[in-house]
Coordinates of C-alpha atoms in Angstrom, one line a residue:
M1 CA 4.2 28.9 -1.2
A2 CA 2.9 25.4 -1.1
Q3 CA 3.3 23.3 2.1
R4 CA 4.5 19.9 2.7
W5 CA 5.4 17.6 5.6
I6 CA 9.1 16.9 6.1
A7 CA 11.2 14.7 8.4
T8 CA 13.7 17.0 9.8
R9 CA 16.0 14.4 11.3
P10 CA 16.0 10.5 12.0
G11 CA 13.5 9.7 14.6
G12 CA 9.7 9.2 15.3
L13 CA 6.8 11.3 14.6
E14 CA 8.2 14.1 16.8
V15 CA 10.8 14.8 14.0
F16 CA 8.1 15.7 11.5
E17 CA 7.0 19.3 10.7
L18 CA 4.8 21.1 8.2
A19 CA 7.0 23.5 6.1
D20 CA 6.6 26.0 3.3
H21 CA 8.2 25.0 0.0
E22 CA 8.4 26.5 -3.4
V23 CA 7.1 24.5 -6.3
P24 CA 9.1 25.7 -9.5
P25 CA 7.7 25.4 -12.9
P26 CA 8.0 21.8 -14.1
G27 CA 10.9 20.8 -16.2
P28 CA 10.9 18.2 -19.2
G29 CA 9.4 15.1 -18.0
E30 CA 7.7 16.7 -15.0
V31 CA 4.2 17.8 -14.1
T32 CA 2.9 19.9 -11.2
V33 CA 0.0 18.3 -9.2
Q34 CA -2.3 20.2 -6.9
V35 CA -2.8 17.6 -4.4
R36 CA -6.6 16.9 -3.4
A37 CA -5.8 13.8 -1.2
A38 CA -2.6 12.2 -0.1
G39 CA -2.7 8.5 0.7
M40 CA -1.4 7.3 4.2
N41 CA 0.8 4.2 4.8
P42 CA 2.8 3.1 7.7
A43 CA 5.9 3.0 5.4
D44 CA 5.3 6.9 4.9
H45 CA 6.9 7.8 8.2
K46 CA 8.7 4.6 9.1
H47 CA 10.9 4.7 6.1
V48 CA 11.5 8.4 5.8
A49 CA 12.7 9.2 9.4
T50 CA 15.7 6.8 9.1
G51 CA 19.3 6.9 7.6
D52 CA 22.2 9.3 7.5
P53 CA 21.5 12.7 9.3
D54 CA 23.2 14.6 6.4
D55 CA 20.3 13.4 4.0
F56 CA 17.7 15.4 6.0
P57 CA 15.2 17.0 5.6
K58 CA 13.2 14.5 3.7
P59 CA 9.7 15.0 2.3
V60 CA 6.9 12.4 3.3
G61 CA 4.5 10.6 1.4
Y62 CA 4.4 8.0 -1.5
E63 CA 1.1 8.5 -3.4
V64 CA -1.4 11.2 -4.1
A65 CA -4.3 12.1 -6.3
G66 CA -5.1 15.6 -7.5
V67 CA -5.2 17.9 -10.5
L68 CA -2.7 19.0 -13.0
T69 CA -1.8 22.5 -12.8
A70 CA 1.2 22.6 -15.3
L71 CA 3.2 20.3 -17.5
G72 CA 6.8 20.5 -18.5
P73 CA 7.8 21.1 -22.1
G74 CA 6.9 18.2 -24.4
T75 CA 5.7 16.2 -21.5
E76 CA 2.9 13.5 -21.4
I77 CA 1.8 11.6 -18.3
A78 CA 2.0 7.8 -18.2
T79 CA -1.4 7.2 -19.6
G80 CA -0.7 9.5 -22.6
G81 CA -1.5 13.2 -23.1
G82 CA -2.5 15.2 -20.2
A83 CA -3.6 18.8 -19.7
V84 CA -4.1 21.5 -17.1
G85 CA -7.3 20.6 -15.1
D86 CA -6.9 16.8 -15.6
E87 CA -7.6 14.6 -12.6
V88 CA -4.7 12.3 -11.8
L89 CA -3.1 10.0 -9.4
A90 CA 0.6 9.4 -8.7
F91 CA 2.8 6.7 -7.3
R92 CA 5.5 6.3 -6.3
V93 CA 6.3 10.0 -5.4
R94 CA 8.5 11.7 -2.8
G95 CA 6.6 14.2 -0.6
G96 CA 3.0 13.5 -1.2
W97 CA 1.9 15.0 2.2
A98 CA 1.7 18.3 0.5
T99 CA -0.5 20.8 -1.1
A100 CA 1.3 20.8 -4.4
M101 CA 4.4 19.2 -5.9
N102 CA 6.3 18.3 -9.0
V103 CA 6.2 14.7 -10.0
P104 CA 7.9 12.7 -12.7
A105 CA 5.3 12.3 -15.5
R106 CA 6.1 8.6 -15.8
D107 CA 4.5 8.2 -12.3
V108 CA 1.4 10.1 -13.1
F109 CA -1.8 8.3 -14.3
A110 CA -5.3 9.6 -15.4
K111 CA -7.7 9.2 -12.5
P112 CA -10.9 7.2 -13.4
A113 CA -13.9 9.6 -12.8
S114 CA -15.6 6.9 -10.7
V115 CA -12.8 6.8 -8.1
S116 CA -12.7 9.4 -5.6
F117 CA -9.7 11.4 -4.9
E118 CA -9.4 9.6 -1.4
A119 CA -9.5 6.2 -2.8
A120 CA -7.3 7.0 -5.9
A121 CA -4.6 8.3 -3.5
N122 CA -4.5 5.0 -1.6
L123 CA -4.9 2.6 -4.4
L124 CA -1.3 1.6 -5.6
L125 CA 1.0 1.2 -2.7
A126 CA -1.2 -1.6 -1.3
G127 CA -2.4 -2.8 -4.7
T128 CA 1.0 -3.2 -6.4
T129 CA 2.3 -4.8 -3.2
A130 CA -0.6 -7.4 -3.3
A131 CA -0.1 -8.0 -7.0
E132 CA 3.4 -8.9 -6.4
M133 CA 2.6 -11.2 -3.7
L134 CA 0.3 -13.1 -6.0
H135 CA 2.8 -13.0 -8.7
V136 CA 5.8 -14.4 -6.7
T137 CA 3.8 -17.2 -5.2
G138 CA 2.2 -18.3 -8.6
A139 CA -1.2 -18.2 -7.2
A140 CA -3.5 -19.8 -9.9
E141 CA -7.1 -20.5 -10.7
G142 CA -8.6 -23.1 -8.5
E143 CA -5.9 -23.1 -5.8
T144 CA -6.5 -22.3 -2.1
I145 CA -4.1 -19.8 -0.6
L146 CA -3.6 -18.4 3.0
V147 CA -3.4 -14.7 3.6
H148 CA -2.2 -13.5 7.0
G149 CA -3.7 -10.1 7.7
A150 CA -6.6 -10.3 5.2
S151 CA -8.5 -7.3 6.6
G152 CA -5.5 -4.9 6.3
A153 CA -5.1 -2.6 3.4
V154 CA -2.7 -5.1 1.4
G155 CA -4.9 -7.9 2.5
V156 CA -8.1 -6.4 1.2
S157 CA -6.4 -5.7 -2.2
L158 CA -5.1 -9.4 -2.1
L159 CA -8.6 -10.7 -1.6
Q160 CA -10.2 -8.8 -4.6
Q161 CA -7.2 -9.6 -6.9
A162 CA -7.2 -13.3 -6.0
A163 CA -10.9 -13.5 -6.5
L164 CA -10.4 -12.0 -10.1
R165 CA -8.1 -14.9 -10.7
G166 CA -10.4 -17.5 -9.5
V167 CA -8.1 -18.2 -6.4
R168 CA -9.8 -19.2 -3.2
V169 CA -8.5 -17.3 -0.1
I170 CA -8.6 -18.3 3.6
G171 CA -7.7 -15.1 5.4
T172 CA -6.7 -14.5 9.1
A173 CA -8.3 -11.6 10.8
S174 CA -9.8 -10.7 14.2
E175 CA -13.4 -11.8 14.7
R176 CA -14.6 -8.3 14.6
R177 CA -13.1 -8.0 11.0
F178 CA -14.6 -11.3 9.6
E179 CA -17.5 -9.5 7.6
E180 CA -14.8 -7.3 6.0
V181 CA -12.9 -10.5 4.8
R182 CA -16.2 -12.1 3.6
R183 CA -17.2 -8.7 1.9
F184 CA -14.1 -9.0 -0.5
G185 CA -14.5 -12.7 -1.2
G186 CA -12.3 -14.4 1.5
E187 CA -13.1 -17.1 4.1
P188 CA -12.1 -15.6 7.5
V189 CA -10.4 -17.6 10.2
A190 CA -9.3 -16.3 13.5
Y191 CA -5.5 -16.0 14.3
G192 CA -4.2 -17.3 17.7
D193 CA -3.7 -20.6 19.2
G194 CA -5.0 -23.4 17.0
L195 CA -4.7 -21.5 13.8
Q196 CA -2.9 -24.2 11.8
E197 CA -5.6 -26.7 12.8
R198 CA -8.4 -24.2 11.8
V199 CA -6.8 -23.6 8.4
R200 CA -6.6 -27.4 7.8
G201 CA -10.2 -27.8 8.7
L202 CA -11.0 -25.2 6.0
A203 CA -8.4 -26.0 3.3
G204 CA -9.8 -29.4 2.1
E205 CA -7.0 -30.5 -0.3
G206 CA -4.5 -28.2 1.2
V207 CA -2.9 -24.8 0.9
A208 CA -1.0 -24.0 -2.2
A209 CA 0.7 -20.9 -1.0
A210 CA 0.8 -18.4 2.0
L211 CA 1.1 -14.7 1.8
D212 CA 2.1 -12.9 5.0
C213 CA 1.1 -9.2 5.5
V214 CA 1.7 -9.2 9.3
G215 CA 5.2 -10.6 10.1
T216 CA 4.3 -12.5 13.3
D217 CA 6.1 -15.7 14.1
E218 CA 2.8 -17.3 14.2
A219 CA 2.0 -16.4 10.5
V220 CA 5.5 -17.6 9.4
D221 CA 5.3 -20.9 11.5
V222 CA 1.8 -21.8 10.3
S223 CA 2.9 -21.0 6.7
L224 CA 5.7 -23.3 7.0
A225 CA 3.7 -26.1 8.4
L226 CA 0.9 -25.9 5.7
V227 CA 2.9 -25.0 2.5
A228 CA 5.4 -27.7 1.2
D229 CA 7.2 -25.3 -1.3
R230 CA 9.0 -22.5 0.5
D231 CA 9.1 -20.5 -2.7
R232 CA 5.4 -20.2 -2.3
I233 CA 5.6 -18.5 1.0
V234 CA 6.0 -14.7 0.9
T235 CA 6.3 -12.0 3.6
I236 CA 6.3 -8.2 3.5
A237 CA 6.9 -7.8 7.1
A238 CA 9.2 -10.7 8.4
R239 CA 12.5 -10.2 6.5
H240 CA 14.5 -11.8 9.3
R241 CA 12.4 -14.9 9.1
A242 CA 12.7 -15.0 5.4
A243 CA 16.5 -15.2 5.6
A244 CA 16.3 -17.7 8.4
D245 CA 13.8 -20.0 7.0
G246 CA 14.3 -19.8 3.2
I247 CA 11.1 -18.1 2.3
R248 CA 10.5 -15.0 0.0
A249 CA 10.7 -11.6 1.2
I250 CA 9.7 -8.6 -1.1
A251 CA 9.8 -4.9 -0.6
G252 CA 9.2 -1.8 -2.6
A253 CA 12.9 -0.8 -2.1
F254 CA 14.0 -4.0 -3.9
P255 CA 14.9 -3.3 -7.6
Q256 CA 13.0 -6.3 -8.8
S257 CA 10.0 -5.5 -6.6
A258 CA 10.0 -1.9 -7.8
A259 CA 10.1 -2.8 -11.3
F260 CA 7.3 -5.4 -11.1
R261 CA 5.1 -2.8 -9.1
D262 CA 5.8 0.0 -11.6
G263 CA 4.7 -2.3 -14.5
V264 CA 1.2 -3.2 -12.9
R265 CA 0.1 0.3 -11.9
A266 CA -1.9 1.0 -15.1
G267 CA -3.8 -2.3 -14.9
L268 CA -4.8 -1.9 -11.3
I269 CA -6.1 1.7 -12.1
E270 CA -8.2 0.2 -14.9
L271 CA -9.6 -2.5 -12.5
A272 CA -10.5 0.3 -9.9
G273 CA -12.2 2.4 -12.7
R274 CA -14.3 -0.7 -13.7
G275 CA -15.5 -1.2 -10.1
L276 CA -13.5 -4.4 -9.7
L277 CA -10.9 -3.1 -7.2
E278 CA -12.3 -1.1 -4.2
V279 CA -10.2 0.9 -1.8
P280 CA -12.3 1.3 1.5
V281 CA -11.6 4.7 3.1
A282 CA -12.2 4.9 6.8
R283 CA -11.2 8.5 7.6
T284 CA -10.0 11.7 6.2
Y285 CA -7.8 14.3 8.1
P286 CA -6.7 17.9 7.1
L287 CA -3.3 18.0 6.0
E288 CA -2.2 19.8 9.1
A289 CA -3.5 16.9 11.2
A290 CA -1.1 14.5 9.7
I291 CA 0.6 13.5 13.1
E292 CA -2.8 12.7 14.5
A293 CA -3.7 10.5 11.5
A294 CA -0.4 8.7 11.6
K295 CA -0.9 7.9 15.3
F296 CA -4.3 6.6 14.7
L297 CA -3.1 4.5 11.6
G298 CA -0.1 3.1 13.8
G299 CA -2.1 2.5 17.1
Q300 CA -5.1 0.4 16.0
H301 CA -6.9 -1.2 13.1
P302 CA -8.3 1.8 11.2
G303 CA -10.9 -0.3 9.4
G304 CA -9.9 1.1 6.0
K305 CA -7.4 3.6 4.5
L306 CA -6.8 7.1 5.6
A307 CA -6.3 10.1 3.6
L308 CA -4.9 13.8 4.2
I309 CA -6.9 16.7 2.5
P310 CA -5.1 19.8 1.9

């Protein structure tokens, strides 16, 4: 029997439990992955433990890296081929906090040998989100953009992807995270009182677009003050302000967002394999310590991604 974390009912972390589950032979279009690392994102537990009580239990976790142990009849993974023993990563999955699982083969990609299991398991949720933020705001070579929350997981991916486009990034962060922002090509600025003036002082010819990863009123208000075109302001964390102020909101649950993010997965994996897109990993935890890890992730800035190791 394999093991996986499930949400037993709507609620907080108290509703999660580690349970045995059977992994049947994969059917057509499916593969079985022995999980070597499960990525951790705030959305993993926040999104799962909501909804109709009749829909529970629900498995937890959206992205993994591991090894193929079986393939369904006539099945190839998204990058083509695939054989038992191949190292892979998968996103978006249901139930990644697990020792093993069946996954639709269309969501499974060959893992570059140069990328660790821990990093691979944390590449695509943040990476595809960042890619879509740059896409919808039309960030272009030579422009200056403002990223709120530049030292977080999505922010770090944004910094790197923007640099590859020749886009200059001014990124908000706490002063203790400034070196992280600089390391990935951004120009750090402290959030808090006077943020608008500090950004204006750095921006020179102005800010072309604003990308909000934190969802605070400060982030949205400063974005509105600095960016003339509201179509070039996007948030992943302040949907209520998007509706009120006419700015863009995106989320993986939106069909248009999901389609875009699925389409850029292979390209992001290629960048990571070439060393052009790094995933900083701060800590790993054993699978059975998932609740401790989730509390750490939600309680403070972890300084990088977390991974569960079965």
